[in-house]
Tab-separated table of C-alpha atoms in Angstrom:
chain	number	residue	atom	x	y	z
A	1	MET	CA	-39.156	357.631	216.123
A	2	GLU	CA	-35.523	357.748	215.139
A	3	TYR	CA	-34.810	358.358	211.444
A	4	ILE	CA	-31.688	357.201	209.603
A	5	SER	CA	-30.947	358.596	206.171
A	6	SER	CA	-27.325	357.519	205.712
A	7	ALA	CA	-26.046	354.061	204.885
A	8	LYS	CA	-22.881	355.018	206.750
A	9	ASN	CA	-24.730	355.117	210.054
A	10	GLU	CA	-23.116	352.688	212.525
A	11	HIS	CA	-26.392	350.871	213.266
A	12	ILE	CA	-26.974	350.291	209.579
A	13	LYS	CA	-23.436	349.018	209.078
A	14	ALA	CA	-23.973	346.631	211.988
A	15	ALA	CA	-27.341	345.483	210.624
A	16	LYS	CA	-25.870	344.801	207.176
A	17	LYS	CA	-23.244	342.538	208.767
A	18	LEU	CA	-26.034	340.366	210.145
A	19	THR	CA	-26.457	338.819	206.711
A	20	VAL	CA	-23.110	337.045	207.183
A	21	LYS	CA	-22.838	333.845	209.204
A	22	LYS	CA	-19.742	334.874	211.175
A	23	TYR	CA	-21.321	338.101	212.415
A	24	GLN	CA	-24.680	336.432	212.965
A	25	LYS	CA	-23.002	333.994	215.379
A	26	GLN	CA	-21.120	336.760	217.170
A	27	ALA	CA	-24.254	338.843	217.648
A	28	GLY	CA	-26.725	336.007	218.132
A	29	ALA	CA	-28.955	337.691	215.583
A	30	TYR	CA	-29.695	337.794	211.863
A	31	LEU	CA	-31.249	340.203	209.387
A	32	LEU	CA	-34.533	339.307	207.713
A	33	GLU	CA	-35.789	341.271	204.695
A	34	GLY	CA	-39.268	341.799	203.322
A	35	TRP	CA	-42.731	342.579	204.625
A	36	HIS	CA	-44.172	339.098	204.236
A	37	LEU	CA	-41.322	337.468	206.138
A	38	VAL	CA	-41.235	340.051	208.930
A	39	GLU	CA	-44.998	339.626	209.263
A	40	GLU	CA	-44.602	335.843	209.535
A	41	ALA	CA	-41.913	336.254	212.207
A	42	ILE	CA	-44.082	338.555	214.320
A	43	ASN	CA	-47.116	336.326	213.860
A	44	ALA	CA	-44.982	333.384	214.988
A	45	GLY	CA	-44.479	335.189	218.299
A	46	ILE	CA	-40.870	336.196	217.687
A	47	THR	CA	-39.952	339.605	219.087
A	48	PRO	CA	-37.506	341.382	216.787
A	49	LYS	CA	-34.534	343.096	218.386
A	50	ARG	CA	-35.079	345.969	215.999
A	51	ILE	CA	-37.068	346.849	212.901
A	52	TYR	CA	-35.891	349.160	210.126
A	53	ALA	CA	-38.666	350.358	207.867
A	54	THR	CA	-39.223	352.996	205.236
A	55	ASN	CA	-42.125	355.391	205.648
A	56	LYS	CA	-44.297	353.154	203.486
A	57	TYR	CA	-44.574	350.503	206.221
A	58	LEU	CA	-45.002	352.638	209.306
A	59	ALA	CA	-48.783	352.734	209.001
A	60	GLU	CA	-49.057	348.921	209.094
A	61	ARG	CA	-51.254	347.748	211.965
A	62	LEU	CA	-48.818	344.994	212.899
A	63	LEU	CA	-45.946	347.453	213.336
A	64	LYS	CA	-47.707	349.916	215.611
A	65	PRO	CA	-47.194	347.958	218.864
A	66	LEU	CA	-43.513	347.701	217.900
A	67	TYR	CA	-42.796	351.405	217.441
A	68	GLU	CA	-40.358	351.413	220.375
A	69	ILE	CA	-38.030	349.082	218.518
A	70	THR	CA	-38.677	350.546	215.060
A	71	THR	CA	-36.370	352.951	213.258
A	72	GLU	CA	-37.432	354.735	210.109
A	73	ILE	CA	-34.957	354.520	207.240
A	74	SER	CA	-34.612	356.294	203.920
A	75	ASP	CA	-35.004	354.512	200.589
A	76	ASP	CA	-31.246	354.771	200.154
A	77	VAL	CA	-30.613	352.954	203.418
A	78	ALA	CA	-33.161	350.303	202.431
A	79	LYS	CA	-31.353	349.818	199.148
A	80	HIS	CA	-28.070	349.421	201.032
A	81	LEU	CA	-29.445	346.841	203.465
A	82	ALA	CA	-31.263	344.877	200.784
A	83	GLU	CA	-30.093	341.735	199.073
A	84	THR	CA	-32.872	341.946	196.504
A	85	GLU	CA	-32.786	344.244	193.512
A	86	THR	CA	-36.115	345.843	194.317
A	87	PRO	CA	-36.063	346.145	198.114
A	88	GLN	CA	-39.409	346.359	199.861
A	89	GLY	CA	-37.969	348.618	202.528
A	90	ILE	CA	-38.532	346.630	205.701
A	91	PHE	CA	-36.008	344.643	207.712
A	92	ALA	CA	-35.995	342.994	211.131
A	93	ILE	CA	-33.114	341.935	213.306
A	94	LEU	CA	-34.215	338.663	214.848
A	95	PRO	CA	-32.653	336.563	217.588
A	96	LEU	CA	-30.654	333.615	216.257
A	97	GLU	CA	-32.159	330.734	218.193
A	98	GLU	CA	-30.831	327.235	217.784
A	99	GLU	CA	-33.678	324.789	217.749
A	100	LYS	CA	-33.379	321.273	219.099
A	101	LEU	CA	-35.080	318.092	218.019
A	102	ASP	CA	-38.188	317.106	219.944
A	103	ALA	CA	-37.733	314.049	222.147
A	104	PRO	CA	-38.711	311.317	221.687
A	105	LEU	CA	-38.114	311.274	217.935
A	106	ALA	CA	-41.375	310.737	216.041
A	107	GLY	CA	-43.095	311.705	212.817
A	108	GLN	CA	-41.722	312.840	209.457
A	109	TYR	CA	-38.296	314.349	208.821
A	110	LEU	CA	-36.454	315.828	205.870
A	111	LEU	CA	-32.659	315.559	206.153
A	112	LEU	CA	-30.432	317.781	203.968
A	113	ASP	CA	-27.017	316.271	203.252
A	114	GLN	CA	-24.575	318.848	201.833
A	115	ILE	CA	-27.154	320.771	199.816
A	116	GLN	CA	-25.132	323.780	198.710
A	117	ASP	CA	-27.389	325.946	196.599
A	118	PRO	CA	-29.317	328.384	198.835
A	119	GLY	CA	-32.291	328.359	196.474
A	120	ASN	CA	-32.507	324.562	196.663
A	121	VAL	CA	-32.207	324.575	200.459
A	122	GLY	CA	-34.915	327.197	200.889
A	123	THR	CA	-37.234	325.549	198.359
A	124	LEU	CA	-36.825	322.180	200.089
A	125	VAL	CA	-37.829	323.691	203.446
A	126	ARG	CA	-40.846	325.446	201.872
A	127	THR	CA	-41.874	322.210	200.155
A	128	ALA	CA	-41.457	320.131	203.321
A	129	ASP	CA	-43.730	322.615	205.086
A	130	ALA	CA	-46.353	322.298	202.336
A	131	ALA	CA	-46.146	318.498	202.501
A	132	GLY	CA	-46.783	318.603	206.256
A	133	ILE	CA	-43.288	317.554	207.329
A	134	LYS	CA	-42.605	319.197	210.683
A	135	THR	CA	-38.817	318.957	210.994
A	136	VAL	CA	-36.012	319.745	208.557
A	137	VAL	CA	-32.473	318.838	209.586
A	138	PHE	CA	-29.519	320.704	208.070
A	139	GLY	CA	-26.591	318.282	207.942
A	140	GLY	CA	-22.942	319.264	207.447
A	141	GLY	CA	-22.074	321.103	204.229
A	142	THR	CA	-25.598	322.437	203.787
A	143	ALA	CA	-26.119	326.162	203.141
A	144	ASP	CA	-26.875	328.034	206.337
A	145	ALA	CA	-30.517	328.542	207.298
A	146	HIS	CA	-29.924	332.261	207.893
A	147	ASN	CA	-28.225	332.935	204.561
A	148	PRO	CA	-30.305	335.715	202.931
A	149	LYS	CA	-30.991	333.640	199.803
A	150	VAL	CA	-32.091	330.658	201.887
A	151	LEU	CA	-34.339	332.917	203.977
A	152	ARG	CA	-35.928	334.293	200.820
A	153	ALA	CA	-36.532	330.885	199.230
A	154	MET	CA	-38.053	329.496	202.445
A	155	GLN	CA	-40.821	332.119	202.112
A	156	GLY	CA	-41.523	332.057	205.840
A	157	SER	CA	-41.640	328.276	206.213
A	158	GLN	CA	-38.836	328.583	208.775
A	159	PHE	CA	-41.550	329.841	211.121
A	160	HIS	CA	-43.744	326.781	210.485
A	161	VAL	CA	-41.299	323.898	210.648
A	162	LYS	CA	-38.549	323.149	213.111
A	163	ILE	CA	-35.101	323.679	211.613
A	164	VAL	CA	-32.242	321.893	213.334
A	165	ALA	CA	-28.555	321.794	212.390
A	166	THR	CA	-26.885	318.570	213.469
A	167	PRO	CA	-24.587	315.924	211.952
A	168	LEU	CA	-26.628	313.339	210.067
A	169	PRO	CA	-24.743	310.079	210.762
A	170	THR	CA	-25.527	310.196	214.492
A	171	LEU	CA	-29.099	311.325	213.907
A	172	VAL	CA	-29.769	308.533	211.417
A	173	LYS	CA	-28.804	305.951	214.057
A	174	LYS	CA	-31.099	307.553	216.614
A	175	LEU	CA	-33.992	307.683	214.164
A	176	GLN	CA	-33.551	304.013	213.386
A	177	GLN	CA	-33.342	303.150	217.078
A	178	ALA	CA	-36.650	304.971	217.482
A	179	GLY	CA	-38.146	302.721	214.802
A	180	ILE	CA	-38.336	305.425	212.141
A	181	PRO	CA	-37.332	304.177	208.680
A	182	VAL	CA	-34.661	306.273	206.984
A	183	TYR	CA	-34.804	306.582	203.196
A	184	GLY	CA	-31.982	307.757	200.985
A	185	SER	CA	-32.685	309.230	197.580
A	186	GLU	CA	-30.133	308.070	195.111
A	187	LEU	CA	-30.034	305.788	192.143
A	188	ASN	CA	-27.911	302.724	192.794
A	189	ALA	CA	-28.119	298.990	192.296
A	190	ASN	CA	-30.162	298.456	195.457
A	191	ALA	CA	-32.449	301.461	195.085
A	192	LYS	CA	-36.176	300.973	194.599
A	193	PRO	CA	-38.745	303.122	192.811
A	194	TYR	CA	-40.178	305.634	195.303
A	195	ARG	CA	-43.733	304.449	194.703
A	196	ASP	CA	-42.821	301.024	196.072
A	197	VAL	CA	-42.695	302.532	199.549
A	198	ALA	CA	-46.106	303.251	201.062
A	199	PRO	CA	-46.932	306.693	202.507
A	200	SER	CA	-46.448	306.729	206.261
A	201	ASP	CA	-46.690	308.924	209.343
A	202	GLN	CA	-43.139	308.064	210.274
A	203	PHE	CA	-40.086	308.382	208.059
A	204	ALA	CA	-36.935	310.349	207.459
A	205	LEU	CA	-35.984	311.240	203.877
A	206	ILE	CA	-32.394	312.219	203.069
A	207	VAL	CA	-31.656	314.322	199.990
A	208	GLY	CA	-28.038	314.746	198.949
A	209	ASN	CA	-25.577	317.124	197.329
A	210	GLU	CA	-26.438	318.543	193.892
A	211	GLY	CA	-23.399	317.137	192.128
A	212	ASN	CA	-22.138	314.267	194.250
A	213	GLY	CA	-25.307	312.948	195.847
A	214	MET	CA	-25.472	311.625	199.384
A	215	ALA	CA	-22.435	310.842	201.506
A	216	LYS	CA	-21.499	307.162	201.160
A	217	GLU	CA	-21.525	306.636	204.914
A	218	LEU	CA	-25.207	307.637	204.953
A	219	LEU	CA	-26.136	305.716	201.828
A	220	ASN	CA	-24.781	302.535	203.381
A	221	VAL	CA	-26.950	302.702	206.487
A	222	THR	CA	-30.371	303.760	205.163
A	223	ASP	CA	-33.309	301.355	205.377
A	224	ALA	CA	-33.918	301.818	201.672
A	225	ASN	CA	-32.747	304.065	198.857
A	226	LEU	CA	-35.504	305.465	196.699
A	227	TYR	CA	-35.239	306.696	193.152
A	228	ILE	CA	-37.551	308.417	190.709
A	229	PRO	CA	-37.781	306.451	187.459
A	230	ILE	CA	-36.795	308.692	184.546
A	231	LYS	CA	-39.007	308.163	181.515
A	232	GLY	CA	-37.424	310.649	179.143
A	233	ARG	CA	-33.783	311.369	178.468
A	234	ALA	CA	-32.987	313.812	181.259
A	235	GLU	CA	-30.028	312.452	183.189
A	236	SER	CA	-31.268	313.587	186.532
A	237	LEU	CA	-33.638	315.906	188.352
A	238	ASN	CA	-32.901	319.058	190.292
A	239	VAL	CA	-32.539	318.037	193.964
A	240	ALA	CA	-35.438	320.208	195.150
A	241	ILE	CA	-37.676	318.702	192.455
A	242	ALA	CA	-36.672	315.148	193.334
A	243	GLY	CA	-37.156	315.843	197.041
A	244	ALA	CA	-40.592	317.329	196.377
A	245	VAL	CA	-41.835	314.408	194.302
A	246	ILE	CA	-40.760	311.882	196.945
A	247	MET	CA	-42.031	313.991	199.862
A	248	PHE	CA	-45.481	314.418	198.328
A	249	HIS	CA	-45.643	310.687	197.711
A	250	LEU	CA	-44.546	309.661	201.216
A	251	THR	CA	-46.922	312.109	202.901
A	252	ALA	CA	-49.920	311.414	200.636
B	1	MET	CA	-6.664	326.371	163.975
B	2	GLU	CA	-7.345	330.043	164.527
B	3	TYR	CA	-6.553	331.375	168.010
B	4	ILE	CA	-8.220	334.392	169.633
B	5	SER	CA	-6.702	335.887	172.750
B	6	SER	CA	-8.553	339.189	172.942
B	7	ALA	CA	-12.103	339.762	174.092
B	8	LYS	CA	-12.146	342.776	171.778
B	9	ASN	CA	-11.952	340.554	168.708
B	10	GLU	CA	-14.946	341.196	166.420
B	11	HIS	CA	-15.969	337.540	166.300
B	12	ILE	CA	-16.014	337.363	170.087
B	13	LYS	CA	-18.048	340.552	170.354
B	14	ALA	CA	-20.522	339.109	167.861
B	15	ALA	CA	-20.673	335.777	169.732
B	16	LYS	CA	-21.333	337.508	173.046
B	17	LYS	CA	-24.310	339.316	171.499
B	18	LEU	CA	-25.876	335.936	170.738
B	19	THR	CA	-26.922	335.647	174.380
B	20	VAL	CA	-29.471	338.423	173.785
B	21	LYS	CA	-32.855	337.687	172.194
B	22	LYS	CA	-32.806	340.631	169.780
B	23	TYR	CA	-29.437	339.667	168.284
B	24	GLN	CA	-30.298	335.971	168.343
B	25	LYS	CA	-33.310	336.698	166.119
B	26	GLN	CA	-31.274	338.898	163.766
B	27	ALA	CA	-28.562	336.287	163.358
B	28	GLY	CA	-30.752	333.199	163.543
B	29	ALA	CA	-28.318	331.777	166.071
B	30	TYR	CA	-27.656	331.583	169.805
B	31	LEU	CA	-24.699	330.979	172.068
B	32	LEU	CA	-24.593	327.843	174.205
B	33	GLU	CA	-22.080	327.490	177.042
B	34	GLY	CA	-20.576	324.434	178.700
B	35	TRP	CA	-19.136	321.099	177.684
B	36	HIS	CA	-22.098	318.974	178.703
B	37	LEU	CA	-24.570	321.095	176.735
B	38	VAL	CA	-22.377	321.381	173.635
B	39	GLU	CA	-21.922	317.609	173.773
B	40	GLU	CA	-25.696	317.089	173.957
B	41	ALA	CA	-26.219	319.411	170.984
B	42	ILE	CA	-23.689	317.566	168.833
B	43	ASN	CA	-25.066	314.187	169.911
B	44	ALA	CA	-28.543	315.421	168.959
B	45	GLY	CA	-27.259	315.867	165.402
B	46	ILE	CA	-27.098	319.655	165.468
B	47	THR	CA	-24.195	321.135	163.545
B	48	PRO	CA	-22.820	324.208	165.323
B	49	LYS	CA	-22.054	327.234	163.170
B	50	ARG	CA	-18.890	327.694	165.203
B	51	ILE	CA	-17.236	326.393	168.351
B	52	TYR	CA	-15.013	328.432	170.643
B	53	ALA	CA	-12.960	326.331	173.012
B	54	THR	CA	-9.996	326.755	175.318
B	55	ASN	CA	-7.036	324.445	174.913
B	56	LYS	CA	-8.452	322.127	177.585
B	57	TYR	CA	-11.215	320.886	175.254
B	58	LEU	CA	-9.358	320.535	171.979
B	59	ALA	CA	-8.331	316.952	172.683
B	60	GLU	CA	-11.959	315.821	173.128
B	61	ARG	CA	-12.844	313.047	170.693
B	62	LEU	CA	-16.180	314.647	169.866
B	63	LEU	CA	-14.565	317.919	168.814
B	64	LYS	CA	-11.996	316.471	166.425
B	65	PRO	CA	-14.344	316.072	163.439
B	66	LEU	CA	-15.395	319.685	164.022
B	67	TYR	CA	-11.936	321.274	163.892
B	68	GLU	CA	-12.829	323.235	160.754
B	69	ILE	CA	-15.442	325.200	162.621
B	70	THR	CA	-13.512	325.378	165.897
B	71	THR	CA	-11.568	328.406	167.104
B	72	GLU	CA	-9.254	328.198	170.084
B	73	ILE	CA	-9.765	330.943	172.673
B	74	SER	CA	-7.784	332.129	175.678
B	75	ASP	CA	-9.056	331.802	179.245
B	76	ASP	CA	-9.685	335.550	179.216
B	77	VAL	CA	-11.913	335.295	176.181
B	78	ALA	CA	-13.754	332.371	177.784
B	79	LYS	CA	-14.343	334.469	180.889
B	80	HIS	CA	-15.698	337.281	178.730
B	81	LEU	CA	-18.118	335.023	176.830
B	82	ALA	CA	-19.280	333.193	179.925
B	83	GLU	CA	-22.419	333.865	181.905
B	84	THR	CA	-21.272	331.578	184.699
B	85	GLU	CA	-18.771	332.590	187.347
B	86	THR	CA	-16.506	329.638	186.700
B	87	PRO	CA	-16.614	329.225	182.908
B	88	GLN	CA	-15.790	325.826	181.511
B	89	GLY	CA	-14.241	327.345	178.425
B	90	ILE	CA	-16.339	325.906	175.633
B	91	PHE	CA	-19.085	327.626	173.632
B	92	ALA	CA	-21.041	326.793	170.496
B	93	ILE	CA	-22.977	329.029	168.179
B	94	LEU	CA	-26.029	327.015	167.224
B	95	PRO	CA	-28.738	327.681	164.646
B	96	LEU	CA	-31.920	329.117	166.124
B	97	GLU	CA	-34.537	326.765	164.775
B	98	GLU	CA	-38.185	327.310	165.493
B	99	GLU	CA	-39.889	324.030	166.175
B	100	LYS	CA	-43.486	323.346	165.280
B	101	LEU	CA	-46.032	321.125	166.949
B	102	ASP	CA	-46.437	317.657	165.517
B	103	ALA	CA	-49.720	317.119	163.702
B	104	PRO	CA	-52.088	315.611	164.624
B	105	LEU	CA	-51.872	316.679	168.267
B	106	ALA	CA	-51.421	313.673	170.559
B	107	GLY	CA	-49.708	312.669	173.779
B	108	GLN	CA	-48.596	314.684	176.784
B	109	TYR	CA	-47.914	318.437	176.851
B	110	LEU	CA	-46.621	320.939	179.382
B	111	LEU	CA	-47.814	324.506	178.729
B	112	LEU	CA	-45.980	327.443	180.349
B	113	ASP	CA	-48.183	330.492	180.894
B	114	GLN	CA	-46.141	333.631	181.681
B	115	ILE	CA	-43.451	331.841	183.690
B	116	GLN	CA	-40.916	334.630	184.153
B	117	ASP	CA	-38.061	333.227	186.193
B	118	PRO	CA	-35.481	331.609	183.862
B	119	GLY	CA	-34.544	329.043	186.518
B	120	ASN	CA	-38.173	327.960	186.864
B	121	VAL	CA	-38.624	327.740	183.086
B	122	GLY	CA	-35.484	325.658	182.614
B	123	THR	CA	-36.258	323.399	185.562
B	124	LEU	CA	-39.784	322.786	184.273
B	125	VAL	CA	-38.425	321.711	180.868
B	126	ARG	CA	-35.849	319.423	182.497
B	127	THR	CA	-38.545	317.923	184.740
B	128	ALA	CA	-40.986	317.432	181.844
B	129	ASP	CA	-38.212	315.560	180.008
B	130	ALA	CA	-37.619	313.324	183.044
B	131	ALA	CA	-41.348	312.632	183.357
B	132	GLY	CA	-41.483	311.544	179.719
B	133	ILE	CA	-43.455	314.527	178.431
B	134	LYS	CA	-42.374	315.125	174.840
B	135	THR	CA	-43.553	318.680	174.157
B	136	VAL	CA	-43.230	321.894	176.157
B	137	VAL	CA	-45.050	324.958	174.884
B	138	PHE	CA	-43.807	328.438	175.813
B	139	GLY	CA	-46.832	330.726	175.963
B	140	GLY	CA	-46.722	334.525	175.922
B	141	GLY	CA	-44.809	336.222	178.752
B	142	THR	CA	-42.627	333.179	179.377
B	143	ALA	CA	-38.847	333.597	179.571
B	144	ASP	CA	-37.179	332.875	176.253
B	145	ALA	CA	-35.903	329.342	175.620
B	146	HIS	CA	-32.521	330.672	174.478
B	147	ASN	CA	-31.940	332.915	177.475
B	148	PRO	CA	-28.583	331.761	178.940
B	149	LYS	CA	-30.097	331.053	182.372
B	150	VAL	CA	-32.918	329.037	180.844
B	151	LEU	CA	-30.418	327.100	178.725
B	152	ARG	CA	-28.386	326.298	181.819
B	153	ALA	CA	-31.359	325.168	183.911
B	154	MET	CA	-32.663	322.949	181.088
B	155	GLN	CA	-29.438	320.910	181.369
B	156	GLY	CA	-29.708	319.724	177.784
B	157	SER	CA	-33.378	318.705	177.930
B	158	GLN	CA	-34.026	321.128	175.060
B	159	PHE	CA	-32.391	318.479	172.870
B	160	HIS	CA	-34.747	315.754	174.139
B	161	VAL	CA	-38.148	317.450	174.101
B	162	LYS	CA	-39.799	319.588	171.484
B	163	ILE	CA	-39.959	323.240	172.517
B	164	VAL	CA	-42.544	325.351	170.762
B	165	ALA	CA	-43.438	329.017	171.318
B	166	THR	CA	-47.064	329.757	170.508
B	167	PRO	CA	-50.006	331.580	172.116
B	168	LEU	CA	-51.812	329.291	174.539
B	169	PRO	CA	-55.490	330.272	174.080
B	170	THR	CA	-55.584	329.042	170.461
B	171	LEU	CA	-53.576	325.932	171.282
B	172	VAL	CA	-55.838	324.976	174.170
B	173	LYS	CA	-58.839	324.979	171.817
B	174	LYS	CA	-57.007	322.796	169.323
B	175	LEU	CA	-55.946	320.348	172.028
B	176	GLN	CA	-59.513	320.039	173.244
B	177	GLN	CA	-60.777	319.565	169.681
B	178	ALA	CA	-58.264	316.732	169.402
B	179	GLY	CA	-59.797	315.141	172.508
B	180	ILE	CA	-56.861	315.928	174.788
B	181	PRO	CA	-57.949	317.079	178.257
B	182	VAL	CA	-56.379	320.354	179.359
B	183	TYR	CA	-55.655	320.797	183.058
B	184	GLY	CA	-54.972	324.078	184.791
B	185	SER	CA	-53.024	324.186	188.024
B	186	GLU	CA	-54.501	326.722	190.332
B	187	LEU	CA	-56.429	326.693	193.539
B	188	ASN	CA	-59.966	327.977	193.083
B	189	ALA	CA	-63.472	326.989	194.105
B	190	ASN	CA	-63.821	324.465	191.288
B	191	ALA	CA	-60.319	322.999	191.485
B	192	LYS	CA	-59.839	319.366	192.434
B	193	PRO	CA	-56.953	317.602	194.176
B	194	TYR	CA	-54.457	316.468	191.542
B	195	ARG	CA	-54.690	312.851	192.668
B	196	ASP	CA	-58.344	312.762	191.676
B	197	VAL	CA	-57.281	312.757	188.026
B	198	ALA	CA	-55.917	309.428	186.810
B	199	PRO	CA	-52.560	309.211	185.018
B	200	SER	CA	-53.029	309.192	181.260
B	201	ASP	CA	-51.183	309.023	177.948
B	202	GLN	CA	-52.952	312.149	176.777
B	203	PHE	CA	-53.158	315.455	178.608
B	204	ALA	CA	-51.954	319.031	178.596
B	205	LEU	CA	-50.963	320.617	181.899
B	206	ILE	CA	-50.786	324.410	182.194
B	207	VAL	CA	-48.612	326.020	184.868
B	208	GLY	CA	-48.957	329.751	185.450
B	209	ASN	CA	-47.095	332.874	186.469
B	210	GLU	CA	-45.158	332.829	189.756
B	211	GLY	CA	-47.060	335.681	191.351
B	212	ASN	CA	-50.341	335.958	189.517
B	213	GLY	CA	-51.042	332.403	188.465
B	214	MET	CA	-52.641	331.453	185.158
B	215	ALA	CA	-54.353	333.922	182.846
B	216	LYS	CA	-58.092	334.036	183.587
B	217	GLU	CA	-58.979	333.387	179.950
B	218	LEU	CA	-57.139	330.063	180.184
B	219	LEU	CA	-58.424	329.147	183.615
B	220	ASN	CA	-61.992	329.514	182.366
B	221	VAL	CA	-61.618	327.047	179.509
B	222	THR	CA	-59.658	324.166	181.043
B	223	ASP	CA	-61.283	320.754	181.449
B	224	ALA	CA	-60.307	320.777	185.116
B	225	ASN	CA	-58.131	322.784	187.455
B	226	LEU	CA	-55.887	320.739	189.704
B	227	TYR	CA	-54.379	321.753	193.007
B	228	ILE	CA	-51.928	320.241	195.430
B	229	PRO	CA	-53.416	320.001	198.908
B	230	ILE	CA	-51.189	321.841	201.382
B	231	LYS	CA	-50.856	319.998	204.678
B	232	GLY	CA	-48.579	322.401	206.515
B	233	ARG	CA	-48.699	326.169	206.701
B	234	ALA	CA	-46.818	327.113	203.554
B	235	GLU	CA	-49.048	329.408	201.521
B	236	SER	CA	-47.999	328.021	198.190
B	237	LEU	CA	-45.392	326.013	196.333
B	238	ASN	CA	-42.719	327.179	193.922
B	239	VAL	CA	-44.171	326.810	190.406
B	240	ALA	CA	-41.505	324.344	189.260
B	241	ILE	CA	-42.133	322.201	192.345
B	242	ALA	CA	-45.906	322.254	191.849
B	243	GLY	CA	-45.509	321.459	188.155
B	244	ALA	CA	-43.177	318.561	188.980
B	245	VAL	CA	-45.476	316.963	191.532
B	246	ILE	CA	-48.454	317.081	189.162
B	247	MET	CA	-46.416	315.944	186.130
B	248	PHE	CA	-45.010	312.920	187.943
B	249	HIS	CA	-48.513	312.013	189.070
B	250	LEU	CA	-50.122	312.362	185.636
B	251	THR	CA	-47.359	310.400	183.894
B	252	ALA	CA	-47.084	307.649	186.530
């Protein structure tokens, strides 16, 4: 097995670039960090293009059949590749595959409208997974699904739910044509308390930008806008929290 | 009005230290950053010991009665004091007041058991506020309420709910003696789905450490342990998300 001890190695430099969207697109690949996530990827049937692992991981049963594509790295190299402060020392380069929506449209959807914070985006995907929602759509202005912070916050849920990037206005029309009700989540004069809508096997929930909320053009076409009644004096909820409360209600 | 243009000024050095627990305790004061939060503090009737503000804020109506305790600072000084990347340019030194629990114990409580991530701690306080819970108790091992990241994530909810730091094992006994049911939130053999417990005006909900969950000594004495049924394949939920879903159910 090859061994790389220098962060200046060309392969390592190339791997590090695969944390950045521009280079991910060019190479059709992205870098994933951490044992748990790499394990989830392999268990999901994804074949990594390459694995970089410190000595600590080489004895793992799951890695043994992948020795041909595995390179051992030093702790220093692991530290260089890592986005976390205490790197675990295992990384995989995975193919960047664009997923498409299943046809015909059916079931439960979470739609992200300009959600900018990577932690919020990742947490929303993880929560959708836990709530049993099978598809999460990344609309324009939403943090990229392969951003390292998004990957970390998703905690592997990207391997359980379908993640699709597509403009929301067109999708919302198609969902409605397919008879799937589309709910916004914003407080306005016409909004109703989220508990007034019954749980259902079919819906699409849109959550909007942290500061500005949902795009007006979406808000105007939803079947209903839901809000969470605030009992105390907080002015609002974090978007991932609000999304979670509504998702767990609609999927109950 | 005094004007400070250098980050090396002694007052500025002293103010910066008030973001650190040790110095906060020594001085009996902490530094709060951002217009919205300073506004909430003043509106809550708290008199700052001092305000540092860039020129931009001096015309604010709310600040005018406080000119005697206000010092103008340069943008450079604001950048030095700030924890955020894009500082707003206003800071207040506020008295560090330790709050005590109301007696007799009554109502709804959120108890934080060793919650380490400042973002989670702050978000849980903000969410408790929104759900109408009036008291949040910081148990041992929980990030400090005056940590700058906690302050930011609370979004001013610290001025709406009572925040008390006290060991949880003793408090849990007292709550139970007062007839208030104490719920844990962890999946174990005896746990029940959170929806099996009816909303109530009186309860205490404990949420536990991100990685290790609740302390065993607490888990063993709760009246019930609640869990959120996972429908998809996510292994768990973020602690702030789980806390939010259960809080909004129990306070519905």
